[in-house]
PDB file of C-alpha atoms and ligand atoms in Angstrom:
ATOM      1  CA  MET A   1     -33.976  19.499  16.752  1.00  0.00           C
ATOM      2  CA  PRO A   2     -34.719  18.123  13.268  1.00  0.00           C
ATOM      3  CA  SER A   3     -38.231  16.616  13.405  1.00  0.00           C
ATOM      4  CA  GLN A   4     -37.717  13.911  10.756  1.00  0.00           C
ATOM      5  CA  LYS A   5     -34.937  11.339  11.098  1.00  0.00           C
ATOM      6  CA  SER A   6     -34.084   9.525   7.854  1.00  0.00           C
ATOM      7  CA  TRP A   7     -32.367   6.645   9.670  1.00  0.00           C
ATOM      8  CA  PRO A   8     -34.392   6.034  12.865  1.00  0.00           C
ATOM      9  CA  GLU A   9     -32.237   3.011  13.776  1.00  0.00           C
ATOM     10  CA  LEU A  10     -29.327   5.398  14.414  1.00  0.00           C
ATOM     11  CA  ASN A  11     -31.278   7.330  17.074  1.00  0.00           C
ATOM     12  CA  GLY A  12     -29.618   6.803  20.487  1.00  0.00           C
ATOM     13  CA  ARG A  13     -26.449   5.239  19.042  1.00  0.00           C
ATOM     14  CA  ASN A  14     -23.004   6.755  19.696  1.00  0.00           C
ATOM     15  CA  ALA A  15     -20.079   7.648  17.432  1.00  0.00           C
ATOM     16  CA  LEU A  16     -16.485   8.749  17.708  1.00  0.00           C
ATOM     17  CA  ILE A  17     -15.280  10.824  14.753  1.00  0.00           C
ATOM     18  CA  THR A  18     -11.586  11.694  14.563  1.00  0.00           C
ATOM     19  CA  GLY A  19     -10.614  15.066  13.110  1.00  0.00           C
ATOM     20  CA  SER A  20     -14.121  16.403  13.576  1.00  0.00           C
ATOM     21  CA  THR A  21     -13.339  19.947  14.661  1.00  0.00           C
ATOM     22  CA  SER A  22     -13.465  21.184  11.058  1.00  0.00           C
ATOM     23  CA  GLY A  23     -14.171  20.266   7.447  1.00  0.00           C
ATOM     24  CA  ILE A  24     -15.553  16.838   6.553  1.00  0.00           C
ATOM     25  CA  GLY A  25     -15.346  15.429  10.097  1.00  0.00           C
ATOM     26  CA  TRP A  26     -17.437  18.262  11.542  1.00  0.00           C
ATOM     27  CA  GLY A  27     -20.016  17.768   8.759  1.00  0.00           C
ATOM     28  CA  LEU A  28     -20.214  14.027   9.485  1.00  0.00           C
ATOM     29  CA  ALA A  29     -20.538  14.672  13.225  1.00  0.00           C
ATOM     30  CA  ARG A  30     -23.377  17.146  12.612  1.00  0.00           C
ATOM     31  CA  ALA A  31     -25.188  14.731  10.290  1.00  0.00           C
ATOM     32  CA  LEU A  32     -24.928  11.904  12.845  1.00  0.00           C
ATOM     33  CA  ALA A  33     -26.060  14.169  15.704  1.00  0.00           C
ATOM     34  CA  GLU A  34     -29.065  15.213  13.596  1.00  0.00           C
ATOM     35  CA  GLN A  35     -30.011  11.516  13.475  1.00  0.00           C
ATOM     36  CA  GLY A  36     -29.931  11.366  17.285  1.00  0.00           C
ATOM     37  CA  VAL A  37     -26.408   9.912  17.576  1.00  0.00           C
ATOM     38  CA  HIS A  38     -24.341  10.913  20.661  1.00  0.00           C
ATOM     39  CA  VAL A  39     -20.865  11.954  19.529  1.00  0.00           C
ATOM     40  CA  THR A  40     -17.269  12.381  20.613  1.00  0.00           C
ATOM     41  CA  LEU A  41     -15.598  15.125  18.599  1.00  0.00           C
ATOM     42  CA  ASN A  42     -11.825  15.057  18.228  1.00  0.00           C
ATOM     43  CA  GLY A  43      -9.263  17.370  16.686  1.00  0.00           C
ATOM     44  CA  LEU A  44      -6.871  20.197  17.335  1.00  0.00           C
ATOM     45  CA  VAL A  45      -8.461  23.510  18.336  1.00  0.00           C
ATOM     46  CA  GLN A  46      -6.866  26.847  19.164  1.00  0.00           C
ATOM     47  CA  ASP A  47      -9.194  27.788  22.012  1.00  0.00           C
ATOM     48  CA  GLN A  48     -10.716  24.802  23.778  1.00  0.00           C
ATOM     49  CA  ARG A  49     -13.164  26.867  25.875  1.00  0.00           C
ATOM     50  CA  GLU A  50     -14.423  28.690  22.817  1.00  0.00           C
ATOM     51  CA  PHE A  51     -14.811  25.397  20.899  1.00  0.00           C
ATOM     52  CA  GLN A  52     -16.695  23.912  23.843  1.00  0.00           C
ATOM     53  CA  ARG A  53     -19.206  26.767  23.652  1.00  0.00           C
ATOM     54  CA  THR A  54     -19.514  27.230  19.881  1.00  0.00           C
ATOM     55  CA  HIS A  55     -19.442  23.574  18.811  1.00  0.00           C
ATOM     56  CA  VAL A  56     -19.816  21.048  21.652  1.00  0.00           C
ATOM     57  CA  GLU A  57     -22.601  22.763  23.609  1.00  0.00           C
ATOM     58  CA  ALA A  58     -24.221  24.256  20.495  1.00  0.00           C
ATOM     59  CA  LEU A  59     -24.465  20.869  18.732  1.00  0.00           C
ATOM     60  CA  ALA A  60     -25.782  19.155  21.865  1.00  0.00           C
ATOM     61  CA  ALA A  61     -28.463  21.817  22.299  1.00  0.00           C
ATOM     62  CA  GLU A  62     -29.444  21.877  18.624  1.00  0.00           C
ATOM     63  CA  CYS A  63     -29.743  18.083  18.203  1.00  0.00           C
ATOM     64  CA  GLY A  64     -30.706  16.969  21.727  1.00  0.00           C
ATOM     65  CA  VAL A  65     -27.769  14.535  21.976  1.00  0.00           C
ATOM     66  CA  ARG A  66     -24.720  14.216  24.228  1.00  0.00           C
ATOM     67  CA  VAL A  67     -21.569  15.684  22.700  1.00  0.00           C
ATOM     68  CA  ARG A  68     -18.029  15.336  24.098  1.00  0.00           C
ATOM     69  CA  TYR A  69     -14.704  16.675  22.918  1.00  0.00           C
ATOM     70  CA  SER A  70     -11.352  14.866  23.029  1.00  0.00           C
ATOM     71  CA  GLY A  71      -8.199  16.806  22.234  1.00  0.00           C
ATOM     72  CA  ALA A  72      -6.188  13.586  21.730  1.00  0.00           C
ATOM     73  CA  ASP A  73      -3.242  14.030  19.376  1.00  0.00           C
ATOM     74  CA  LEU A  74      -3.602  11.195  16.862  1.00  0.00           C
ATOM     75  CA  ALA A  75       0.153  11.062  16.361  1.00  0.00           C
ATOM     76  CA  ASN A  76       0.328   9.714  19.920  1.00  0.00           C
ATOM     77  CA  PRO A  77      -0.940   6.115  20.396  1.00  0.00           C
ATOM     78  CA  SER A  78      -1.350   6.434  24.164  1.00  0.00           C
ATOM     79  CA  GLN A  79      -3.581   9.504  23.709  1.00  0.00           C
ATOM     80  CA  ILE A  80      -5.632   7.525  21.161  1.00  0.00           C
ATOM     81  CA  GLN A  81      -5.999   4.707  23.683  1.00  0.00           C
ATOM     82  CA  SER A  82      -7.226   7.133  26.372  1.00  0.00           C
ATOM     83  CA  MET A  83      -9.674   8.798  23.940  1.00  0.00           C
ATOM     84  CA  MET A  84     -11.184   5.422  23.056  1.00  0.00           C
ATOM     85  CA  GLN A  85     -11.458   4.338  26.705  1.00  0.00           C
ATOM     86  CA  GLU A  86     -13.082   7.649  27.691  1.00  0.00           C
ATOM     87  CA  HIS A  87     -15.661   7.353  24.901  1.00  0.00           C
ATOM     88  CA  VAL A  88     -16.611   3.804  25.914  1.00  0.00           C
ATOM     89  CA  ALA A  89     -16.792   4.784  29.608  1.00  0.00           C
ATOM     90  CA  GLU A  90     -18.994   7.802  28.811  1.00  0.00           C
ATOM     91  CA  PHE A  91     -21.400   6.119  26.373  1.00  0.00           C
ATOM     92  CA  GLY A  92     -21.221   2.517  27.590  1.00  0.00           C
ATOM     93  CA  GLY A  93     -19.892   1.233  24.237  1.00  0.00           C
ATOM     94  CA  LEU A  94     -18.957   2.309  20.734  1.00  0.00           C
ATOM     95  CA  ASP A  95     -21.411   1.910  17.842  1.00  0.00           C
ATOM     96  CA  ILE A  96     -19.724   3.918  15.073  1.00  0.00           C
ATOM     97  CA  LEU A  97     -16.050   4.771  14.576  1.00  0.00           C
ATOM     98  CA  ILE A  98     -15.154   7.201  11.815  1.00  0.00           C
ATOM     99  CA  ASN A  99     -11.425   7.532  11.116  1.00  0.00           C
ATOM    100  CA  ASN A 100     -11.461  10.886   9.389  1.00  0.00           C
ATOM    101  CA  ALA A 101      -8.477  12.971  10.572  1.00  0.00           C
ATOM    102  CA  GLY A 102      -5.878  13.664   7.933  1.00  0.00           C
ATOM    103  CA  ILE A 103      -3.179  16.120   6.926  1.00  0.00           C
ATOM    104  CA  GLN A 104      -1.416  16.890   3.656  1.00  0.00           C
ATOM    105  CA  HIS A 105       2.011  18.040   2.482  1.00  0.00           C
ATOM    106  CA  VAL A 106       2.823  18.719  -1.166  1.00  0.00           C
ATOM    107  CA  SER A 107       6.423  18.363  -2.346  1.00  0.00           C
ATOM    108  CA  PRO A 108       8.523  16.335  -4.822  1.00  0.00           C
ATOM    109  CA  VAL A 109       9.603  13.100  -3.173  1.00  0.00           C
ATOM    110  CA  GLU A 110      13.300  14.003  -3.250  1.00  0.00           C
ATOM    111  CA  ASN A 111      12.598  17.171  -1.232  1.00  0.00           C
ATOM    112  CA  PHE A 112       9.916  15.630   0.976  1.00  0.00           C
ATOM    113  CA  PRO A 113      10.894  16.289   4.617  1.00  0.00           C
ATOM    114  CA  PRO A 114      11.257  12.885   6.366  1.00  0.00           C
ATOM    115  CA  GLU A 115       9.552  14.261   9.482  1.00  0.00           C
ATOM    116  CA  LYS A 116       6.505  15.218   7.343  1.00  0.00           C
ATOM    117  CA  TRP A 117       6.443  11.695   5.900  1.00  0.00           C
ATOM    118  CA  ASP A 118       6.432  10.252   9.441  1.00  0.00           C
ATOM    119  CA  GLN A 119       3.733  12.688  10.600  1.00  0.00           C
ATOM    120  CA  ILE A 120       1.432  11.960   7.629  1.00  0.00           C
ATOM    121  CA  LEU A 121       1.848   8.197   8.036  1.00  0.00           C
ATOM    122  CA  ALA A 122       1.159   8.503  11.785  1.00  0.00           C
ATOM    123  CA  ILE A 123      -1.988  10.647  11.489  1.00  0.00           C
ATOM    124  CA  ASN A 124      -3.455   9.447   8.169  1.00  0.00           C
ATOM    125  CA  LEU A 125      -2.688   5.732   8.575  1.00  0.00           C
ATOM    126  CA  SER A 126      -1.353   4.477  11.924  1.00  0.00           C
ATOM    127  CA  SER A 127      -4.005   6.316  13.955  1.00  0.00           C
ATOM    128  CA  ASN A 128      -6.606   4.226  12.059  1.00  0.00           C
ATOM    129  CA  PHE A 129      -4.854   1.028  13.161  1.00  0.00           C
ATOM    130  CA  HIS A 130      -4.817   2.189  16.796  1.00  0.00           C
ATOM    131  CA  THR A 131      -8.495   3.212  16.869  1.00  0.00           C
ATOM    132  CA  LEU A 132      -9.645   0.048  15.035  1.00  0.00           C
ATOM    133  CA  ARG A 133      -7.629  -2.120  17.399  1.00  0.00           C
ATOM    134  CA  ALA A 134      -9.318  -0.515  20.406  1.00  0.00           C
ATOM    135  CA  ALA A 135     -12.816  -0.415  18.859  1.00  0.00           C
ATOM    136  CA  ILE A 136     -13.167  -3.978  17.590  1.00  0.00           C
ATOM    137  CA  PRO A 137     -13.259  -5.823  20.965  1.00  0.00           C
ATOM    138  CA  VAL A 138     -15.935  -3.382  22.184  1.00  0.00           C
ATOM    139  CA  MET A 139     -18.040  -3.868  19.032  1.00  0.00           C
ATOM    140  CA  LYS A 140     -17.637  -7.657  19.190  1.00  0.00           C
ATOM    141  CA  ARG A 141     -18.961  -7.626  22.771  1.00  0.00           C
ATOM    142  CA  GLN A 142     -21.938  -5.506  21.672  1.00  0.00           C
ATOM    143  CA  GLY A 143     -22.597  -7.648  18.604  1.00  0.00           C
ATOM    144  CA  ARG A 144     -22.798  -4.599  16.334  1.00  0.00           C
ATOM    145  CA  GLY A 145     -20.668  -1.824  14.931  1.00  0.00           C
ATOM    146  CA  ARG A 146     -19.738   0.328  11.964  1.00  0.00           C
ATOM    147  CA  LEU A 147     -16.101   1.134  11.113  1.00  0.00           C
ATOM    148  CA  VAL A 148     -15.607   3.841   8.488  1.00  0.00           C
ATOM    149  CA  GLN A 149     -12.345   5.254   7.155  1.00  0.00           C
ATOM    150  CA  ILE A 150     -12.417   8.528   5.242  1.00  0.00           C
ATOM    151  CA  ALA A 151      -9.740   7.652   2.675  1.00  0.00           C
ATOM    152  CA  SER A 152      -9.606   9.597  -0.602  1.00  0.00           C
ATOM    153  CA  VAL A 153      -9.505   9.139  -4.367  1.00  0.00           C
ATOM    154  CA  HIS A 154      -5.795   9.244  -3.560  1.00  0.00           C
ATOM    155  CA  GLY A 155      -6.311   5.827  -1.998  1.00  0.00           C
ATOM    156  CA  LEU A 156      -7.256   4.571  -5.496  1.00  0.00           C
ATOM    157  CA  VAL A 157      -5.106   6.658  -7.855  1.00  0.00           C
ATOM    158  CA  ALA A 158      -2.056   8.873  -7.408  1.00  0.00           C
ATOM    159  CA  SER A 159      -1.171  12.500  -8.082  1.00  0.00           C
ATOM    160  CA  PRO A 160       2.398  13.782  -8.189  1.00  0.00           C
ATOM    161  CA  PHE A 161       3.995  15.523  -5.192  1.00  0.00           C
ATOM    162  CA  LYS A 162       1.724  13.839  -2.638  1.00  0.00           C
ATOM    163  CA  SER A 163       3.803  10.699  -2.010  1.00  0.00           C
ATOM    164  CA  ALA A 164       3.118  10.374   1.723  1.00  0.00           C
ATOM    165  CA  TYR A 165      -0.605  11.152   1.435  1.00  0.00           C
ATOM    166  CA  VAL A 166      -1.097   8.782  -1.532  1.00  0.00           C
ATOM    167  CA  ALA A 167       0.877   5.999   0.186  1.00  0.00           C
ATOM    168  CA  ALA A 168      -1.070   6.438   3.440  1.00  0.00           C
ATOM    169  CA  LYS A 169      -4.482   6.536   1.725  1.00  0.00           C
ATOM    170  CA  HIS A 170      -3.742   3.427  -0.403  1.00  0.00           C
ATOM    171  CA  ALA A 171      -2.727   1.682   2.818  1.00  0.00           C
ATOM    172  CA  VAL A 172      -5.933   2.805   4.570  1.00  0.00           C
ATOM    173  CA  ILE A 173      -7.946   1.014   1.880  1.00  0.00           C
ATOM    174  CA  GLY A 174      -5.796  -2.111   2.301  1.00  0.00           C
ATOM    175  CA  LEU A 175      -6.281  -1.950   6.069  1.00  0.00           C
ATOM    176  CA  THR A 176     -10.044  -1.532   5.564  1.00  0.00           C
ATOM    177  CA  LYS A 177     -10.234  -4.652   3.366  1.00  0.00           C
ATOM    178  CA  ALA A 178      -8.147  -6.789   5.752  1.00  0.00           C
ATOM    179  CA  VAL A 179     -10.264  -5.764   8.761  1.00  0.00           C
ATOM    180  CA  ALA A 180     -13.512  -6.324   6.813  1.00  0.00           C
ATOM    181  CA  LEU A 181     -12.427  -9.890   6.039  1.00  0.00           C
ATOM    182  CA  GLU A 182     -11.438 -10.514   9.669  1.00  0.00           C
ATOM    183  CA  LEU A 183     -14.902  -9.335  10.768  1.00  0.00           C
ATOM    184  CA  ALA A 184     -16.912 -10.929   7.956  1.00  0.00           C
ATOM    185  CA  ASP A 185     -18.484 -13.493  10.318  1.00  0.00           C
ATOM    186  CA  THR A 186     -19.643 -10.750  12.709  1.00  0.00           C
ATOM    187  CA  PRO A 187     -22.332  -8.043  12.269  1.00  0.00           C
ATOM    188  CA  ILE A 188     -19.573  -5.381  12.221  1.00  0.00           C
ATOM    189  CA  THR A 189     -18.813  -3.754   8.857  1.00  0.00           C
ATOM    190  CA  CYS A 190     -15.659  -1.926   7.804  1.00  0.00           C
ATOM    191  CA  ASN A 191     -15.615   0.392   4.788  1.00  0.00           C
ATOM    192  CA  ALA A 192     -13.695   3.279   3.271  1.00  0.00           C
ATOM    193  CA  ILE A 193     -15.171   6.403   1.697  1.00  0.00           C
ATOM    194  CA  CYS A 194     -13.054   7.987  -1.036  1.00  0.00           C
ATOM    195  CA  PRO A 195     -13.950  11.604  -1.765  1.00  0.00           C
ATOM    196  CA  GLY A 196     -12.627  13.740  -4.587  1.00  0.00           C
ATOM    197  CA  TYR A 197     -11.914  17.373  -3.738  1.00  0.00           C
ATOM    198  CA  VAL A 198     -14.065  18.897  -0.997  1.00  0.00           C
ATOM    199  CA  ARG A 199     -13.593  22.602  -0.191  1.00  0.00           C
ATOM    200  CA  THR A 200     -12.345  22.403   3.406  1.00  0.00           C
ATOM    201  CA  PRO A 201      -9.468  24.104   5.284  1.00  0.00           C
ATOM    202  CA  LEU A 202      -7.168  21.269   4.072  1.00  0.00           C
ATOM    203  CA  VAL A 203      -7.904  22.148   0.428  1.00  0.00           C
ATOM    204  CA  GLU A 204      -7.917  25.936   1.032  1.00  0.00           C
ATOM    205  CA  GLY A 205      -4.301  25.476   2.181  1.00  0.00           C
ATOM    206  CA  GLN A 206      -3.415  23.745  -1.116  1.00  0.00           C
ATOM    207  CA  ILE A 207      -5.172  26.465  -3.171  1.00  0.00           C
ATOM    208  CA  ASP A 208      -3.144  29.183  -1.375  1.00  0.00           C
ATOM    209  CA  GLN A 209       0.099  27.209  -1.759  1.00  0.00           C
ATOM    210  CA  GLN A 210      -0.434  26.589  -5.493  1.00  0.00           C
ATOM    211  CA  ALA A 211      -1.516  30.202  -6.106  1.00  0.00           C
ATOM    212  CA  ARG A 212       1.736  31.428  -4.529  1.00  0.00           C
ATOM    213  CA  ALA A 213       3.882  28.798  -6.305  1.00  0.00           C
ATOM    214  CA  HIS A 214       2.468  29.524  -9.798  1.00  0.00           C
ATOM    215  CA  GLY A 215       1.665  33.248  -9.351  1.00  0.00           C
ATOM    216  CA  LEU A 216      -1.967  32.541 -10.310  1.00  0.00           C
ATOM    217  CA  PRO A 217      -5.245  33.888  -8.894  1.00  0.00           C
ATOM    218  CA  PRO A 218      -6.983  31.359  -6.579  1.00  0.00           C
ATOM    219  CA  GLU A 219     -10.000  30.949  -8.950  1.00  0.00           C
ATOM    220  CA  GLN A 220      -7.641  29.873 -11.750  1.00  0.00           C
ATOM    221  CA  VAL A 221      -5.860  27.422  -9.424  1.00  0.00           C
ATOM    222  CA  VAL A 222      -9.245  25.894  -8.545  1.00  0.00           C
ATOM    223  CA  ARG A 223     -10.238  25.519 -12.208  1.00  0.00           C
ATOM    224  CA  ASP A 224      -6.921  24.543 -13.828  1.00  0.00           C
ATOM    225  CA  VAL A 225      -5.042  22.766 -11.025  1.00  0.00           C
ATOM    226  CA  ILE A 226      -7.295  21.529  -8.213  1.00  0.00           C
ATOM    227  CA  LEU A 227     -10.309  20.399 -10.266  1.00  0.00           C
ATOM    228  CA  ALA A 228      -8.262  19.444 -13.363  1.00  0.00           C
ATOM    229  CA  ALA A 229      -8.653  15.708 -12.617  1.00  0.00           C
ATOM    230  CA  GLN A 230     -12.269  15.928 -11.417  1.00  0.00           C
ATOM    231  CA  PRO A 231     -14.409  15.780 -14.601  1.00  0.00           C
ATOM    232  CA  ARG A 232     -17.516  17.147 -12.896  1.00  0.00           C
ATOM    233  CA  LYS A 233     -15.576  20.406 -12.186  1.00  0.00           C
ATOM    234  CA  GLU A 234     -17.296  21.100  -8.914  1.00  0.00           C
ATOM    235  CA  PHE A 235     -16.310  20.392  -5.335  1.00  0.00           C
ATOM    236  CA  ILE A 236     -17.921  17.447  -3.523  1.00  0.00           C
ATOM    237  CA  GLU A 237     -20.355  18.728  -0.867  1.00  0.00           C
ATOM    238  CA  VAL A 238     -19.746  17.675   2.743  1.00  0.00           C
ATOM    239  CA  ASP A 239     -23.511  17.125   3.152  1.00  0.00           C
ATOM    240  CA  ASP A 240     -23.521  14.626   0.256  1.00  0.00           C
ATOM    241  CA  LEU A 241     -20.604  12.712   1.771  1.00  0.00           C
ATOM    242  CA  ALA A 242     -22.494  12.712   5.070  1.00  0.00           C
ATOM    243  CA  GLN A 243     -25.514  11.056   3.411  1.00  0.00           C
ATOM    244  CA  LEU A 244     -23.250   8.294   2.056  1.00  0.00           C
ATOM    245  CA  CYS A 245     -21.730   7.833   5.501  1.00  0.00           C
ATOM    246  CA  LEU A 246     -25.199   7.633   7.133  1.00  0.00           C
ATOM    247  CA  PHE A 247     -26.167   4.907   4.663  1.00  0.00           C
ATOM    248  CA  VAL A 248     -23.000   2.920   5.506  1.00  0.00           C
ATOM    249  CA  CYS A 249     -23.843   3.281   9.224  1.00  0.00           C
ATOM    250  CA  SER A 250     -27.505   2.346   8.770  1.00  0.00           C
ATOM    251  CA  ASP A 251     -29.084  -1.107   8.924  1.00  0.00           C
ATOM    252  CA  ALA A 252     -29.354  -1.027   5.110  1.00  0.00           C
ATOM    253  CA  GLY A 253     -25.543  -1.055   4.983  1.00  0.00           C
ATOM    254  CA  LYS A 254     -25.267  -4.368   6.834  1.00  0.00           C
ATOM    255  CA  THR A 255     -23.855  -6.407   3.934  1.00  0.00           C
ATOM    256  CA  MET A 256     -21.651  -3.679   2.522  1.00  0.00           C
ATOM    257  CA  THR A 257     -18.180  -4.370   3.905  1.00  0.00           C
ATOM    258  CA  GLY A 258     -14.624  -4.076   2.632  1.00  0.00           C
ATOM    259  CA  ALA A 259     -15.776  -1.495   0.080  1.00  0.00           C
ATOM    260  CA  ALA A 260     -13.916   1.587  -1.127  1.00  0.00           C
ATOM    261  CA  LEU A 261     -16.802   3.908  -1.991  1.00  0.00           C
ATOM    262  CA  ASN A 262     -15.806   6.796  -4.189  1.00  0.00           C
ATOM    263  CA  MET A 263     -17.726  10.075  -4.482  1.00  0.00           C
ATOM    264  CA  ASP A 264     -15.320  11.868  -6.770  1.00  0.00           C
ATOM    265  CA  GLY A 265     -17.077  13.701  -9.600  1.00  0.00           C
ATOM    266  CA  GLY A 266     -15.922  11.048 -12.094  1.00  0.00           C
ATOM    267  CA  TRP A 267     -12.208  11.261 -11.206  1.00  0.00           C
ATOM    268  CA  THR A 268     -11.546   7.510 -11.095  1.00  0.00           C
ATOM    269  CA  ALA A 269     -13.718   6.782 -14.175  1.00  0.00           C
ATOM    270  CA  ARG A 270     -10.911   7.996 -16.430  1.00  0.00           C
TER     271      ARG A 270
HETATM  272  P1  NAD B 301      -9.501  19.552   7.681  1.00  0.00           P
HETATM  273  O1  NAD B 301      -8.120  20.099   7.660  1.00  0.00           O
HETATM  274  O2  NAD B 301     -10.651  20.478   7.523  1.00  0.00           O
HETATM  275  O3  NAD B 301      -9.752  18.707   9.001  1.00  0.00           O
HETATM  276  C1  NAD B 301      -8.770  17.846   9.501  1.00  0.00           C
HETATM  277  C2  NAD B 301      -9.141  17.461  10.911  1.00  0.00           C
HETATM  278  O4  NAD B 301      -8.099  16.610  11.418  1.00  0.00           O
HETATM  279  C3  NAD B 301      -9.247  18.649  11.875  1.00  0.00           C
HETATM  280  O5  NAD B 301     -10.285  18.427  12.799  1.00  0.00           O
HETATM  281  C4  NAD B 301      -7.899  18.623  12.574  1.00  0.00           C
HETATM  282  O6  NAD B 301      -7.907  19.235  13.861  1.00  0.00           O
HETATM  283  C5  NAD B 301      -7.684  17.122  12.678  1.00  0.00           C
HETATM  284  N1  NAD B 301      -6.303  16.768  12.945  1.00  0.00           N
HETATM  285  C6  NAD B 301      -5.193  17.063  12.210  1.00  0.00           C
HETATM  286  N2  NAD B 301      -4.095  16.602  12.851  1.00  0.00           N
HETATM  287  C7  NAD B 301      -4.523  15.993  13.993  1.00  0.00           C
HETATM  288  C8  NAD B 301      -3.881  15.346  15.069  1.00  0.00           C
HETATM  289  N3  NAD B 301      -2.549  15.212  15.110  1.00  0.00           N
HETATM  290  N4  NAD B 301      -4.637  14.862  16.073  1.00  0.00           N
HETATM  291  C9  NAD B 301      -5.992  15.006  16.067  1.00  0.00           C
HETATM  292  N5  NAD B 301      -6.658  15.610  15.066  1.00  0.00           N
HETATM  293  C10 NAD B 301      -5.929  16.101  14.045  1.00  0.00           C
HETATM  294  O7  NAD B 301      -9.492  18.414   6.552  1.00  0.00           O
HETATM  295  P2  NAD B 301     -10.652  17.748   5.678  1.00  0.00           P
HETATM  296  O8  NAD B 301     -10.488  18.221   4.288  1.00  0.00           O
HETATM  297  O9  NAD B 301     -11.968  17.872   6.359  1.00  0.00           O
HETATM  298  O10 NAD B 301     -10.158  16.227   5.681  1.00  0.00           O
HETATM  299  C11 NAD B 301     -10.761  15.219   6.465  1.00  0.00           C
HETATM  300  C12 NAD B 301     -10.369  13.863   5.883  1.00  0.00           C
HETATM  301  O11 NAD B 301     -10.872  13.760   4.555  1.00  0.00           O
HETATM  302  C13 NAD B 301      -8.852  13.655   5.774  1.00  0.00           C
HETATM  303  O12 NAD B 301      -8.520  12.322   6.093  1.00  0.00           O
HETATM  304  C14 NAD B 301      -8.580  13.927   4.318  1.00  0.00           C
HETATM  305  O13 NAD B 301      -7.420  13.259   3.867  1.00  0.00           O
HETATM  306  C15 NAD B 301      -9.841  13.376   3.686  1.00  0.00           C
HETATM  307  N6  NAD B 301     -10.116  13.892   2.352  1.00  0.00           N
HETATM  308  C16 NAD B 301     -10.281  15.229   2.153  1.00  0.00           C
HETATM  309  C17 NAD B 301     -10.537  15.673   0.869  1.00  0.00           C
HETATM  310  C18 NAD B 301     -10.750  17.125   0.574  1.00  0.00           C
HETATM  311  O14 NAD B 301     -10.780  17.480  -0.605  1.00  0.00           O
HETATM  312  N7  NAD B 301     -10.907  18.007   1.568  1.00  0.00           N
HETATM  313  C19 NAD B 301     -10.619  14.768  -0.192  1.00  0.00           C
HETATM  314  C20 NAD B 301     -10.437  13.425   0.058  1.00  0.00           C
HETATM  315  C21 NAD B 301     -10.190  12.995   1.346  1.00  0.00           C
END
């Protein structure tokens, strides 16, 4: 167990992080657990028993916190409802909700499969509405809470061929602002974090796809395609995003609400 906690007020709190079986969500869950936060992990895994052993039990043992796993499919509102109810029943409330799950599909809009559009809107946007809707009454009863959406720079600016993702992420920021205003007279904050490119399985998939499409080596795709719009020319680290998220969840973040916080290597400064 880490001996020094940077945010002692988080010790003993609980968090539900969607899409936390890999990538950014897993990094955020780890960072919260290291601060003594009990967590519900969520996401799609191939082998649930293996994941239970390698992630759920391992994280609990390493950080000395309670860790649960929910396999709720975020495209299904009734499964979201059950996941939220189970978390509250298990931990006696909900202190931190992180809407992180997201998927991508890259295609010109005229070829964009309508079923992919629906799936991206359901997972990247509507799931946030369903979790927020369930979380807010619980947080109001407690008199505290932190709501965090992992949006994207694509919630602030667009790139071609990502129509559904860009539309969903812009809407997530709009949803974040509306909810922040609704909660402005409560101690509950609602913010969005907008990363530039982070090297996770979601981005590895895009590197492979672009390398095949353009007949280029993956390193060249990273340099000339993926990081072309990111002036700093290096991927954002999950650990750095996690520090930003911990700040938002801390007591020091109490008056930060309705914000879209970008960590994007200078992307949106252009
Ligand atoms: P990832 O592919 O590594 O992880 C996605 C997570 O979402 C996984 O846990 C997966 O199981 C889960 N998930 C997908 N569909 C689901 C469903 N139907 N039900 C439940 N869980 C589901 O992706 P990542 O790169 O870590 O992305 C996390 C978030 O960060 C996403 O919202 C993404 O849009 C955003 N983001 C990523 C980047 C980046 O460069 N990686 C940049 C900006 C924003």
